Coordinates of C-alpha atoms in Angstrom, one line a residue:
M8 CA -46.8 -14.5 102.5
T9 CA -44.0 -16.2 104.3
L10 CA -41.6 -18.5 102.6
R11 CA -42.9 -21.4 104.6
K12 CA -46.5 -20.7 103.5
S13 CA -45.4 -20.4 99.9
I14 CA -43.7 -23.8 100.0
L15 CA -46.8 -25.4 101.6
L16 CA -49.0 -23.8 98.9
L17 CA -46.8 -25.2 96.1
I18 CA -46.8 -28.6 97.6
S19 CA -50.6 -28.5 97.9
L20 CA -51.1 -27.4 94.3
G21 CA -48.6 -30.1 93.1
T22 CA -50.6 -32.7 95.0
I23 CA -53.9 -31.6 93.5
A24 CA -52.4 -31.6 90.0
A25 CA -51.0 -35.1 90.6
L26 CA -54.4 -36.3 91.8
V27 CA -56.2 -34.7 88.8
G28 CA -53.6 -36.3 86.5
C29 CA -54.2 -39.7 87.9
G30 CA -58.0 -39.3 87.5
S31 CA -57.7 -38.4 83.8
G32 CA -55.0 -40.8 82.7
P33 CA -55.6 -43.9 80.5
G34 CA -57.5 -46.7 82.1
A35 CA -57.6 -50.4 81.0
P36 CA -58.1 -51.0 77.3
T37 CA -61.5 -52.2 76.2
V38 CA -63.1 -53.5 73.0
S39 CA -66.8 -53.7 72.0
L40 CA -68.7 -54.9 69.0
S41 CA -71.5 -53.3 67.0
T42 CA -74.8 -55.3 66.8
V43 CA -74.6 -58.6 64.9
P44 CA -77.9 -60.1 63.7
T45 CA -79.0 -63.2 65.7
T46 CA -79.4 -65.1 62.5
L47 CA -77.7 -64.9 59.1
A48 CA -78.3 -66.7 55.8
V49 CA -75.7 -69.1 54.4
N50 CA -73.1 -67.3 52.2
S51 CA -74.5 -63.9 53.2
Q52 CA -72.4 -60.9 54.3
T53 CA -72.7 -58.5 57.1
S54 CA -70.6 -55.5 58.3
I55 CA -69.2 -55.6 61.9
T56 CA -67.3 -52.8 63.7
A57 CA -65.0 -53.2 66.7
T58 CA -64.5 -50.1 68.9
T59 CA -61.6 -49.8 71.3
T60 CA -60.8 -47.5 74.2
N61 CA -57.6 -46.5 75.9
T62 CA -55.5 -48.0 73.1
T63 CA -54.4 -47.5 69.5
A64 CA -53.9 -51.2 68.9
D65 CA -55.8 -53.1 66.1
V66 CA -58.2 -55.9 66.8
T67 CA -57.9 -59.4 65.4
W68 CA -60.9 -61.3 64.1
S69 CA -61.8 -64.9 64.5
V70 CA -64.9 -67.1 64.4
T71 CA -65.9 -70.6 65.8
C72 CA -69.1 -72.6 65.4
T73 CA -70.9 -75.9 65.8
D74 CA -71.4 -76.9 62.2
A75 CA -74.3 -79.3 62.0
T76 CA -73.6 -80.6 58.5
S77 CA -69.9 -80.6 57.8
S78 CA -66.4 -79.7 58.9
S79 CA -66.3 -76.6 56.7
A80 CA -65.0 -73.3 58.1
C81 CA -67.4 -71.1 60.1
G82 CA -67.0 -68.1 57.9
S83 CA -64.4 -65.6 56.9
F84 CA -63.5 -61.9 57.3
S85 CA -62.6 -59.3 54.7
A86 CA -59.5 -58.5 56.8
A87 CA -57.6 -60.3 59.5
T88 CA -57.2 -57.1 61.6
T89 CA -58.9 -53.7 61.7
A90 CA -58.4 -50.4 63.5
S91 CA -60.9 -49.1 66.0
G92 CA -64.1 -48.1 64.3
A93 CA -63.2 -49.6 60.9
A94 CA -65.8 -52.1 59.6
V95 CA -65.0 -55.6 58.6
T96 CA -67.2 -57.8 56.3
Y97 CA -68.0 -61.2 57.7
T98 CA -69.0 -63.8 55.1
A99 CA -71.2 -66.6 56.5
P100 CA -70.2 -70.2 55.6
A101 CA -72.0 -72.1 52.8
F102 CA -73.6 -74.6 55.3
I103 CA -76.1 -74.1 58.1
A104 CA -74.1 -73.7 61.3
T105 CA -75.1 -73.2 65.0
N106 CA -73.4 -71.6 68.0
V107 CA -71.5 -69.2 65.8
V108 CA -69.3 -67.0 67.9
I109 CA -67.6 -64.0 66.3
T110 CA -64.7 -62.6 68.3
A111 CA -62.6 -59.4 68.2
T112 CA -59.4 -59.8 70.2
L113 CA -57.3 -56.9 71.5
N114 CA -53.7 -57.3 72.8
S115 CA -54.1 -61.1 72.7
N116 CA -56.2 -61.3 75.8
I117 CA -59.0 -58.8 75.7
T118 CA -62.1 -60.0 73.7
A119 CA -65.5 -59.0 72.7
T120 CA -67.9 -61.6 71.2
A121 CA -71.2 -61.8 69.4
N122 CA -73.3 -64.9 68.9
T123 CA -75.3 -65.7 65.8
A124 CA -76.6 -68.7 63.8
I125 CA -76.4 -69.5 60.1
G126 CA -79.6 -70.6 58.6
G127 CA -80.9 -71.3 55.1
A128 CA -82.0 -68.5 52.9
G129 CA -85.8 -68.3 52.3
L130 CA -88.3 -66.5 50.2
T131 CA -90.1 -63.5 51.5
N132 CA -93.7 -62.8 50.8
G133 CA -94.5 -62.1 47.2
S134 CA -94.6 -63.6 43.7
Y135 CA -91.8 -65.3 41.9
V136 CA -91.1 -66.2 38.3
F137 CA -89.2 -69.4 37.5
S138 CA -87.8 -71.0 34.3
L139 CA -86.0 -74.3 33.7
N140 CA -84.7 -76.0 30.6
G141 CA -82.8 -79.2 29.9
L142 CA -83.7 -82.8 29.0
D143 CA -86.5 -85.0 30.3
T144 CA -87.2 -88.6 29.3
N145 CA -88.9 -87.4 26.1
G146 CA -86.0 -85.1 25.1
P147 CA -85.6 -81.3 25.5
Y148 CA -88.0 -79.5 27.8
Y149 CA -88.8 -75.9 28.8
V150 CA -91.0 -74.6 31.6
S151 CA -91.7 -71.1 32.8
G152 CA -94.2 -70.0 35.4
A153 CA -95.0 -68.0 38.5
F154 CA -96.2 -68.7 42.0
T155 CA -96.9 -66.7 45.1
V156 CA -95.5 -67.1 48.6
S157 CA -97.2 -65.9 51.8
N158 CA -95.7 -66.6 55.2
G159 CA -93.6 -69.5 53.9
T160 CA -96.5 -71.1 52.1
I161 CA -97.2 -71.3 48.3
T162 CA -100.7 -70.0 47.7
G163 CA -101.0 -70.6 44.0
G164 CA -99.7 -69.9 40.5
E165 CA -99.5 -71.3 37.0
Q166 CA -96.9 -72.6 34.5
D167 CA -96.4 -73.6 30.9
F168 CA -94.4 -76.7 30.1
V169 CA -93.3 -78.0 26.6
D170 CA -91.4 -81.1 25.5
F171 CA -91.6 -83.4 22.5
N172 CA -94.8 -85.0 23.7
N173 CA -96.5 -81.8 25.0
A174 CA -97.0 -78.8 22.7
D175 CA -98.0 -76.7 25.7
N176 CA -99.2 -78.0 29.1
S177 CA -100.6 -74.9 30.7
D178 CA -101.3 -75.9 34.3
Q179 CA -102.3 -74.2 37.6
I180 CA -100.1 -74.7 40.7
N181 CA -102.0 -76.3 43.5
P182 CA -101.4 -74.8 47.0
T183 CA -102.1 -78.2 48.4
G184 CA -98.9 -80.3 47.9
S185 CA -96.8 -77.2 47.0
T186 CA -94.2 -76.1 49.5
V187 CA -91.1 -74.0 49.9
T188 CA -88.6 -75.1 52.5
T189 CA -84.9 -74.9 53.5
T190 CA -83.0 -78.1 53.2
A191 CA -80.5 -79.3 55.8
D192 CA -77.6 -77.9 53.8
G193 CA -79.2 -74.4 53.5
N194 CA -80.3 -74.6 49.9
L195 CA -83.9 -73.9 48.9
Q196 CA -86.3 -76.6 47.9
I197 CA -89.5 -75.8 46.1
V198 CA -92.2 -78.5 45.4
L199 CA -94.8 -77.5 42.8
T200 CA -97.9 -79.7 42.4
T201 CA -99.8 -79.1 39.2
C202 CA -103.5 -79.1 38.3
T203 CA -104.7 -79.7 34.7
G204 CA -107.6 -77.4 35.4
P205 CA -108.8 -75.1 38.2
C206 CA -107.3 -76.6 41.4
A207 CA -110.4 -75.6 43.3
T208 CA -112.5 -78.1 41.3
S209 CA -110.3 -81.0 42.3
S210 CA -108.6 -81.2 38.9
G211 CA -105.9 -83.9 39.1
P212 CA -102.2 -83.3 38.7
D213 CA -100.7 -83.2 35.2
S214 CA -99.1 -86.6 34.8
N215 CA -97.0 -85.4 31.8
V216 CA -95.1 -83.0 34.1
G217 CA -92.6 -83.8 36.7
V218 CA -93.1 -87.0 38.7
G219 CA -96.8 -87.7 38.6
G220 CA -97.5 -84.0 38.2
V221 CA -95.1 -82.9 40.9
E222 CA -91.9 -80.9 40.2
T223 CA -89.1 -80.7 42.8
I224 CA -86.7 -77.8 42.4
N225 CA -83.6 -77.0 44.4
G226 CA -81.9 -73.7 44.4
T227 CA -79.2 -71.5 46.0
V228 CA -80.2 -67.9 46.8
L229 CA -77.6 -65.5 45.5
P230 CA -75.7 -64.3 48.6
L231 CA -75.8 -60.5 47.8
S232 CA -79.3 -60.5 46.2
S233 CA -81.8 -58.1 47.8
T234 CA -84.7 -59.7 45.8
G235 CA -84.2 -63.4 46.4
R236 CA -82.7 -64.1 43.0
T237 CA -82.0 -67.9 43.0
L238 CA -80.2 -70.2 40.7
I239 CA -82.2 -73.4 40.4
N240 CA -82.2 -77.0 39.0
E241 CA -84.8 -79.7 38.7
F242 CA -84.2 -82.2 41.5
D243 CA -86.3 -85.2 40.7
A244 CA -86.3 -88.3 38.5
S245 CA -88.3 -86.8 35.6
A246 CA -85.8 -84.4 34.1
S247 CA -82.5 -82.6 34.5
G248 CA -82.6 -78.9 33.9
S249 CA -81.2 -75.6 35.2
G250 CA -82.5 -72.1 35.3
E251 CA -83.4 -69.2 37.5
L252 CA -86.0 -67.8 39.9
D253 CA -86.7 -64.1 40.3
A254 CA -88.9 -61.9 42.5
Q255 CA -91.8 -60.6 40.4
T256 CA -92.5 -56.9 40.7
S257 CA -95.7 -54.9 40.2
A258 CA -94.6 -54.4 36.6
A259 CA -96.0 -57.8 35.9
A260 CA -99.5 -56.3 35.9
S261 CA -98.5 -53.7 33.2
V262 CA -99.2 -54.3 29.5
P263 CA -96.0 -54.7 27.5
S264 CA -94.9 -51.7 25.6
G265 CA -92.0 -50.7 23.3
G266 CA -89.2 -52.9 21.9
Y267 CA -88.2 -56.2 23.3
A268 CA -85.0 -58.0 22.3
F269 CA -85.6 -61.7 22.5
T270 CA -84.1 -65.1 21.8
I271 CA -85.5 -68.6 22.1
G272 CA -83.6 -71.8 21.4
G273 CA -84.2 -75.6 21.4
W274 CA -85.6 -78.1 18.9
D275 CA -88.5 -78.2 16.5
N276 CA -90.1 -79.8 13.4
F277 CA -89.6 -76.8 11.1
E278 CA -90.5 -77.6 7.4
N279 CA -91.2 -81.2 8.6
Q280 CA -87.5 -82.0 9.0
G281 CA -88.1 -83.9 12.2
A282 CA -86.5 -83.1 15.5
V283 CA -83.8 -80.6 14.7
P284 CA -81.9 -77.9 16.7
F285 CA -83.4 -74.4 16.3
A286 CA -83.0 -70.8 17.4
I287 CA -84.8 -67.6 16.8
G288 CA -83.6 -64.1 17.8
G289 CA -84.9 -60.6 17.2
V290 CA -86.8 -57.6 18.3
I291 CA -90.5 -57.3 18.8
N292 CA -91.9 -53.7 19.0
V293 CA -95.1 -53.7 21.0
D294 CA -96.6 -50.5 19.6
N295 CA -100.4 -51.1 19.5
G296 CA -100.2 -49.7 16.0
N297 CA -103.4 -51.3 14.9
G298 CA -105.2 -50.9 18.2
A299 CA -104.9 -52.3 21.7
G300 CA -103.3 -55.7 21.8
T301 CA -101.7 -55.4 18.4
I302 CA -98.1 -55.3 17.0
S303 CA -98.0 -53.4 13.7
G304 CA -94.6 -54.9 12.6
T305 CA -92.9 -51.5 12.4
G306 CA -89.5 -51.8 14.1
S307 CA -89.9 -55.6 14.5
I308 CA -87.5 -58.1 12.9
F309 CA -86.1 -61.6 13.6
D310 CA -83.5 -64.1 12.4
L311 CA -83.8 -67.9 12.4
N312 CA -81.3 -70.8 12.4
V313 CA -82.3 -74.4 12.0
D314 CA -80.6 -77.8 11.7
Y315 CA -76.9 -76.6 11.5
S316 CA -77.3 -76.6 7.7
E317 CA -77.5 -73.9 5.1
T318 CA -81.1 -73.3 6.3
Y319 CA -81.0 -70.0 8.1
Y320 CA -83.0 -66.8 7.5
Q321 CA -81.8 -63.3 8.4
G322 CA -83.7 -60.1 8.6
I323 CA -87.2 -61.6 8.5
T324 CA -89.9 -58.9 8.9
I325 CA -92.9 -59.2 11.1
G326 CA -96.4 -58.3 9.9
A327 CA -99.5 -57.5 11.8
S328 CA -99.3 -59.5 15.0
T329 CA -101.1 -59.7 18.4
Y330 CA -100.6 -60.1 22.1
S331 CA -102.8 -60.7 25.1
G332 CA -102.4 -60.3 28.9
P333 CA -101.0 -60.1 31.4
D334 CA -103.2 -62.2 33.6
P335 CA -102.9 -62.1 37.4
S336 CA -99.7 -64.2 37.2
G337 CA -98.1 -61.9 34.7
R338 CA -98.6 -64.3 31.9
V339 CA -98.6 -62.8 28.4
T340 CA -99.0 -64.4 24.9
F341 CA -97.5 -63.1 21.7
T342 CA -98.6 -64.4 18.3
I343 CA -96.0 -63.5 15.7
N344 CA -96.8 -63.4 12.0
P345 CA -93.7 -63.3 9.7
T346 CA -93.9 -61.7 6.3
G347 CA -91.7 -61.8 3.2
S348 CA -90.7 -64.3 0.5
N349 CA -89.1 -66.8 2.9
Y350 CA -91.7 -69.3 4.2
V351 CA -91.6 -69.0 8.0
P352 CA -94.8 -69.8 9.7
S353 CA -96.5 -68.0 12.6
F354 CA -95.3 -68.8 16.1
T355 CA -96.5 -68.2 19.6
L356 CA -94.4 -67.0 22.6
I357 CA -95.8 -67.4 26.1
G358 CA -94.1 -65.2 28.6
Y359 CA -94.1 -64.5 32.4
I360 CA -93.2 -60.9 33.2
V361 CA -90.5 -60.7 35.9
N362 CA -90.2 -56.9 36.1
S363 CA -90.1 -53.9 33.8
S364 CA -86.9 -55.3 32.2
Q365 CA -87.5 -59.0 31.5
I366 CA -89.9 -61.7 30.4
R367 CA -89.2 -65.4 30.6
L368 CA -90.4 -67.2 27.5
V369 CA -91.5 -70.6 26.1
E370 CA -92.8 -71.4 22.7
G371 CA -96.3 -72.9 23.0
D372 CA -99.8 -73.5 22.0
G373 CA -98.8 -76.1 19.4
D374 CA -98.0 -73.3 16.9
Q375 CA -97.1 -73.8 13.2
I376 CA -93.4 -74.0 13.8
G377 CA -94.0 -76.8 16.4
G378 CA -91.0 -76.0 18.5
I379 CA -89.8 -77.0 21.9
Q380 CA -88.0 -73.8 22.8
G381 CA -87.5 -71.4 25.7
G382 CA -85.7 -68.1 26.2
L383 CA -85.8 -64.6 27.4
A384 CA -87.1 -61.1 26.3
L385 CA -85.5 -57.9 27.5
S386 CA -87.2 -54.5 27.4
Q387 CA -85.4 -51.8 25.4
G388 CA -87.6 -49.1 26.9
S389 CA -86.6 -45.6 25.8
N390 CA -83.8 -47.2 23.7
T391 CA -86.3 -48.7 21.2
G392 CA -85.4 -47.8 17.6
T393 CA -82.5 -45.6 18.6
F394 CA -79.4 -47.8 18.0
T395 CA -76.6 -46.8 15.7
S396 CA -73.0 -47.9 15.0
T397 CA -71.8 -45.1 17.3
S398 CA -74.2 -45.8 20.2
A399 CA -72.4 -46.0 23.6
S400 CA -74.2 -49.3 24.2
V401 CA -72.4 -50.8 21.2
V402 CA -68.9 -49.4 20.5
G403 CA -66.1 -50.6 22.7
N404 CA -68.2 -52.9 24.9
N405 CA -66.8 -56.3 25.8
F406 CA -69.8 -58.5 25.5
V407 CA -69.3 -61.6 27.5
L408 CA -71.6 -64.4 26.2
G409 CA -72.7 -67.9 27.2
L410 CA -74.3 -70.1 24.6
T411 CA -75.7 -73.6 24.3
G412 CA -77.0 -75.7 21.4
E413 CA -75.7 -78.2 18.9
D414 CA -73.3 -78.8 16.0
T415 CA -72.7 -81.7 13.8
E416 CA -71.0 -83.6 16.6
F417 CA -74.1 -83.2 18.8
F418 CA -74.3 -80.9 21.9
L419 CA -72.3 -77.7 21.9
Q420 CA -71.4 -75.1 24.5
A421 CA -69.5 -71.9 24.0
V422 CA -68.4 -68.8 26.0
G423 CA -67.0 -65.7 24.2
Q424 CA -66.0 -62.1 24.7
I425 CA -66.8 -60.0 21.6
T426 CA -65.8 -56.3 21.3
P427 CA -67.1 -54.1 18.4
S428 CA -64.4 -51.4 18.1
A429 CA -64.6 -47.8 16.9
N430 CA -62.6 -48.6 13.8
G431 CA -65.4 -50.9 12.6
G432 CA -63.7 -54.2 13.3
V433 CA -64.3 -56.8 16.0
T434 CA -61.9 -58.5 18.4
G435 CA -62.4 -61.0 21.2
F436 CA -61.9 -64.5 22.5
V437 CA -63.9 -67.7 22.5
D438 CA -64.0 -71.2 24.1
F439 CA -66.2 -73.9 22.8
S440 CA -66.7 -77.6 23.5
D441 CA -68.6 -80.4 21.8
L442 CA -66.5 -83.3 23.3
S443 CA -64.7 -83.7 19.9
G444 CA -61.5 -82.1 21.2
S445 CA -61.4 -79.8 18.2
D446 CA -61.0 -76.7 20.3
T447 CA -57.3 -76.8 21.1
Y448 CA -56.9 -73.0 21.8
N449 CA -58.3 -71.9 25.1
P450 CA -59.1 -69.1 25.1
D451 CA -59.0 -68.6 21.3
P452 CA -58.3 -65.1 20.0
V453 CA -60.8 -64.1 17.3
T454 CA -61.4 -61.2 14.9
A455 CA -63.9 -60.1 12.4
P456 CA -63.5 -57.4 9.7
A457 CA -66.7 -55.5 10.3
Y458 CA -70.1 -55.4 12.0
S459 CA -73.3 -53.6 11.3
V460 CA -75.9 -52.1 13.7
A461 CA -79.6 -51.8 12.9
S462 CA -81.8 -49.2 14.6
T463 CA -83.7 -52.1 16.2
G464 CA -80.6 -53.0 18.2
D465 CA -79.5 -56.1 16.4
I466 CA -75.8 -56.4 15.6
T467 CA -74.6 -58.5 12.7
I468 CA -71.1 -59.9 13.0
A469 CA -70.1 -62.1 10.1
G470 CA -66.8 -63.9 9.7
V471 CA -65.6 -64.1 13.3
T472 CA -62.5 -66.2 12.8
D473 CA -59.5 -67.5 14.8
G474 CA -57.3 -67.6 11.7
N475 CA -57.1 -71.4 12.1
G476 CA -60.1 -72.3 9.9
I477 CA -62.9 -71.8 12.5
T478 CA -65.5 -69.2 11.6
Y479 CA -68.6 -68.0 13.3
N480 CA -71.5 -65.7 12.4
L481 CA -73.1 -64.0 15.4
Q482 CA -76.3 -62.0 15.7
L483 CA -76.6 -59.9 18.9
Y484 CA -79.8 -58.3 20.2
L485 CA -79.2 -55.4 22.6
D486 CA -81.5 -53.9 25.2
G487 CA -79.3 -50.8 25.5
N488 CA -79.0 -51.3 29.2
G489 CA -75.8 -53.5 29.2
N490 CA -77.4 -56.8 28.2
A491 CA -77.1 -58.8 25.0
L492 CA -79.0 -61.8 23.7
V493 CA -77.4 -63.8 20.9
I494 CA -77.8 -66.6 18.3
T495 CA -75.4 -68.0 15.7
L496 CA -76.2 -68.0 12.0
D497 CA -73.8 -70.7 11.0
P498 CA -74.0 -73.6 8.5
G499 CA -72.4 -75.9 11.1
D500 CA -74.1 -75.1 14.4
V501 CA -77.2 -73.7 16.2
L502 CA -76.5 -71.8 19.4
S503 CA -78.5 -69.3 21.5
G504 CA -77.8 -67.6 24.8
Y505 CA -77.3 -64.4 26.6
G506 CA -74.6 -62.1 27.9
V507 CA -73.7 -58.7 29.4
A508 CA -71.4 -55.8 28.6
Q509 CA -68.3 -56.3 30.9
T510 CA -67.6 -53.7 33.5
G511 CA -64.2 -53.2 35.1
G512 CA -62.4 -54.5 32.1
G513 CA -58.6 -54.0 32.2
S514 CA -58.5 -54.0 36.0
L515 CA -59.8 -57.5 36.7
T516 CA -57.4 -59.4 38.9
A517 CA -57.5 -62.5 41.2
A518 CA -58.7 -60.2 43.9
S519 CA -61.9 -59.5 41.8
F520 CA -62.8 -63.2 42.2
K521 CA -63.4 -63.2 45.9
G522 CA -66.4 -63.8 48.1
P523 CA -69.5 -66.0 48.1
Y524 CA -71.2 -67.0 44.8
G525 CA -74.2 -69.0 43.7
F526 CA -72.8 -71.7 41.3
S527 CA -74.9 -73.3 38.6
A528 CA -73.5 -75.8 36.1
A529 CA -75.2 -78.1 33.4
G530 CA -74.1 -80.4 30.7
L531 CA -73.5 -84.0 29.7
D532 CA -71.1 -86.7 30.7
T533 CA -68.5 -87.9 28.2
N534 CA -70.5 -91.0 27.2
Y535 CA -73.8 -89.0 26.7
D536 CA -75.3 -91.2 29.4
G537 CA -77.6 -88.3 30.3
P538 CA -77.7 -84.7 31.2
F539 CA -76.9 -83.2 34.6
A540 CA -77.6 -80.0 36.4
A541 CA -75.9 -78.8 39.6
V542 CA -76.5 -75.8 41.9
G543 CA -75.1 -74.7 45.2
P544 CA -73.0 -72.1 47.1
V545 CA -69.3 -71.7 46.6
T546 CA -66.7 -69.2 47.9
A547 CA -63.6 -67.9 46.0
D548 CA -60.7 -66.7 48.0
G549 CA -59.4 -63.9 45.7
V550 CA -56.1 -65.8 45.4
G551 CA -56.7 -69.0 43.4
T552 CA -59.1 -71.4 45.0
I553 CA -62.9 -72.1 45.1
S554 CA -64.8 -74.3 47.5
G555 CA -68.4 -75.2 48.3
F556 CA -71.0 -77.8 47.5
V557 CA -73.8 -78.5 45.0
D558 CA -77.0 -80.4 44.8
L559 CA -76.6 -82.4 41.5
N560 CA -79.3 -84.1 39.4
W561 CA -78.2 -86.6 36.8
L562 CA -80.8 -88.1 34.4
N563 CA -78.7 -91.2 34.0
F564 CA -80.1 -93.1 31.0
T565 CA -78.0 -96.2 31.5
S566 CA -79.0 -97.0 35.0
A567 CA -81.3 -94.7 37.0
P568 CA -81.7 -91.0 37.6
E569 CA -79.7 -89.7 40.5
D570 CA -80.2 -86.8 42.9
V571 CA -77.1 -86.2 45.1
A572 CA -77.2 -83.5 47.8
D573 CA -74.2 -81.7 49.3
A574 CA -71.7 -83.0 46.7
P575 CA -68.4 -81.3 47.7
V576 CA -66.9 -79.0 45.0
S577 CA -63.5 -77.3 44.8
G578 CA -61.7 -75.4 42.1
T579 CA -58.8 -73.3 41.1
F580 CA -58.3 -70.3 38.9
V581 CA -55.1 -68.6 37.7
T582 CA -54.4 -65.2 36.2
T583 CA -51.3 -65.8 34.2
G584 CA -52.9 -66.5 30.8
S585 CA -52.6 -64.2 27.8
A586 CA -56.2 -63.0 28.2
A587 CA -56.1 -62.5 32.0
A588 CA -56.1 -58.7 31.5
N589 CA -59.4 -59.1 29.7
G590 CA -60.9 -60.9 32.7
I591 CA -60.4 -64.4 31.2
F592 CA -58.8 -66.7 33.7
S593 CA -57.8 -69.8 31.7
S594 CA -56.6 -73.3 32.7
G595 CA -58.3 -73.4 36.1
S596 CA -60.2 -76.4 37.3
V597 CA -63.4 -77.7 39.0
T598 CA -63.3 -80.9 41.0
G599 CA -66.4 -82.8 42.2
I600 CA -68.9 -82.8 39.3
D601 CA -67.3 -85.3 36.9
L602 CA -70.1 -87.9 36.8
T603 CA -68.3 -90.9 35.5
N604 CA -65.1 -90.4 37.6
C605 CA -66.6 -89.5 41.0
T606 CA -67.6 -92.3 43.3
L607 CA -70.5 -90.1 44.5
F608 CA -72.2 -90.6 41.2
T609 CA -70.6 -93.8 39.7
Q610 CA -69.9 -96.8 41.8
G611 CA -66.4 -98.0 41.4
A612 CA -65.1 -94.8 39.8
P613 CA -61.5 -94.0 40.4
G614 CA -62.1 -90.7 42.1
C615 CA -63.1 -87.2 41.1
T616 CA -61.2 -85.6 38.3
A617 CA -59.9 -82.0 38.3
D618 CA -61.6 -81.0 35.1
V619 CA -60.1 -78.0 33.2
F620 CA -62.1 -74.8 33.2
D621 CA -61.8 -71.3 31.9
Y622 CA -63.6 -68.4 33.6
Y623 CA -64.9 -65.4 31.8
L624 CA -65.5 -62.6 34.3
Y625 CA -68.0 -59.9 33.3
D626 CA -67.7 -57.5 36.3
A627 CA -65.3 -56.5 39.1
A628 CA -67.4 -58.7 41.6
G629 CA -66.1 -61.8 39.8
D630 CA -69.5 -62.8 38.3
S631 CA -68.6 -65.0 35.4
F632 CA -69.3 -67.8 33.0
A633 CA -67.3 -71.0 33.4
I634 CA -66.7 -73.6 30.6
E635 CA -65.0 -77.0 30.7
T636 CA -62.3 -77.1 28.0
D637 CA -61.2 -80.8 28.2
T638 CA -63.0 -83.8 26.8
N639 CA -63.9 -85.4 30.1
Q640 CA -67.4 -83.8 30.2
L641 CA -69.5 -81.1 28.6
T642 CA -70.1 -78.4 31.3
L643 CA -71.2 -74.8 31.2
G644 CA -71.6 -72.9 34.4
V645 CA -72.2 -69.5 35.9
L646 CA -71.0 -67.9 39.1
S647 CA -73.0 -64.9 40.5
Q648 CA -73.2 -62.9 43.7
Q649 CA -76.4 -61.0 43.0

């Protein structure tokens, strides 16, 4: 080959290489989005991924919308920027919104968008159990029941209602006049029309229930719930109460079996003392020991507290008792016959089975105790009769508890964190409020010298004290699955409630309190003008603020009942207190539900007060109890994601 040909060949090869290099070099950067659902529920979360090409730059996230009901933000992202292929979590706003445009921006000028709309959360096909408690125009009331939804329509159900004038109104739910809809703000609204007999025979509505036999219930579906769990309140002029709605599973058709920890609380006419506060807690072992439908009494026990006096009974044994059901709505009835030297009459518990774990209860049938009470039963399953002082479900658990009832001042609310330790002692914290201003330590460190555990799962903790003259006696009833029911056995108060064993303790920070929550709050104004119940969606930012709205019902005795939708709510939380490491965020606030100071509720009021609140977190998701610690109002709340 000549030198000239060699040079030409090299030039040709170089040209080809250059052309090949140009063909495989980087092109223009691009960005694309994974599929985004065309509709999302308020306060829900969805995962979105942006994928880029021809660049290593991150994308920046933003969202715009046409908000039909307020000027609230159009949602938020778990991160402001992400790398290619890294998922970001988008949290929908608390309000219904239209024309929502989610945008991923690359290099300030390259974008990819996805369109969606924010709608209200609904109820899928199936059956649901609901329960409410509070005050109506007769005094305390409790109602539990179940209804079925098919293609957005209520097709039937039943409920049991008790108050001072009604020992037990057991009613059917009429498909005609009963509805489930989404309100303009995205909350759920359920209207239940009752029948005093079979609805098919044109039985009239029960005039003792709701407004002319019709109950209106508002609720916020918990944002991360896969079962439609909903915090609810009564939203009509007949009553003010709060509670919960849960999807009913096929377990509702199963006959109860094994141990059930239970508590009920309210008022009654025990020993003809008139209307007095009352609470019962214990364990019922459904063992069919004397044949089908029977409770032998083995492994069954309960405690009773009445009238914040010296009248309380501990360790009452249960004799031969019975149960019946469930019926097609999951309704069961327990007839409990106490034994022993203390005179405690028989009583009846009517329950609606939610699932294999829980039953919602009311006391009914005009039993011998004559109570107006409601509560909860939790299945112990394989844990029945196996509890000891060394059980993992007992020792070292931080039980976070929310309780309501009365003391000698009148209504009383409390939140506590109680820890039975391996050395036999008890430590913890407590906040309580009865509007007397007597609780000046928030949170108040407490201790107890000892505790005892019965095989049935009830824990006796006597002498819980803050060292400043305040002492409590607690009785806990465990299911062995991380849940605790509780009553007090004190001479000065009657309280009942529920709680859970805290998870994530020691590592709970402000960042734990982040994301969308269902918020429910109930209590009384400072003048005892009437009870209130509020429910709605809120969002915590993981730094120190909370915002959202509630639908609030106030049974205002001095003027007229009020139902206020979309009441704006804001709040703060701080993590600098002495108990913050225990997940107790003290000296925060909630603004927007102070009845006598907010112009939304009281004409001529000076403006909404930032009431002082403590938050007791019970998991790393920020689920928590919230209690007002000033004397402006009596308020106990819960924030939950699922």
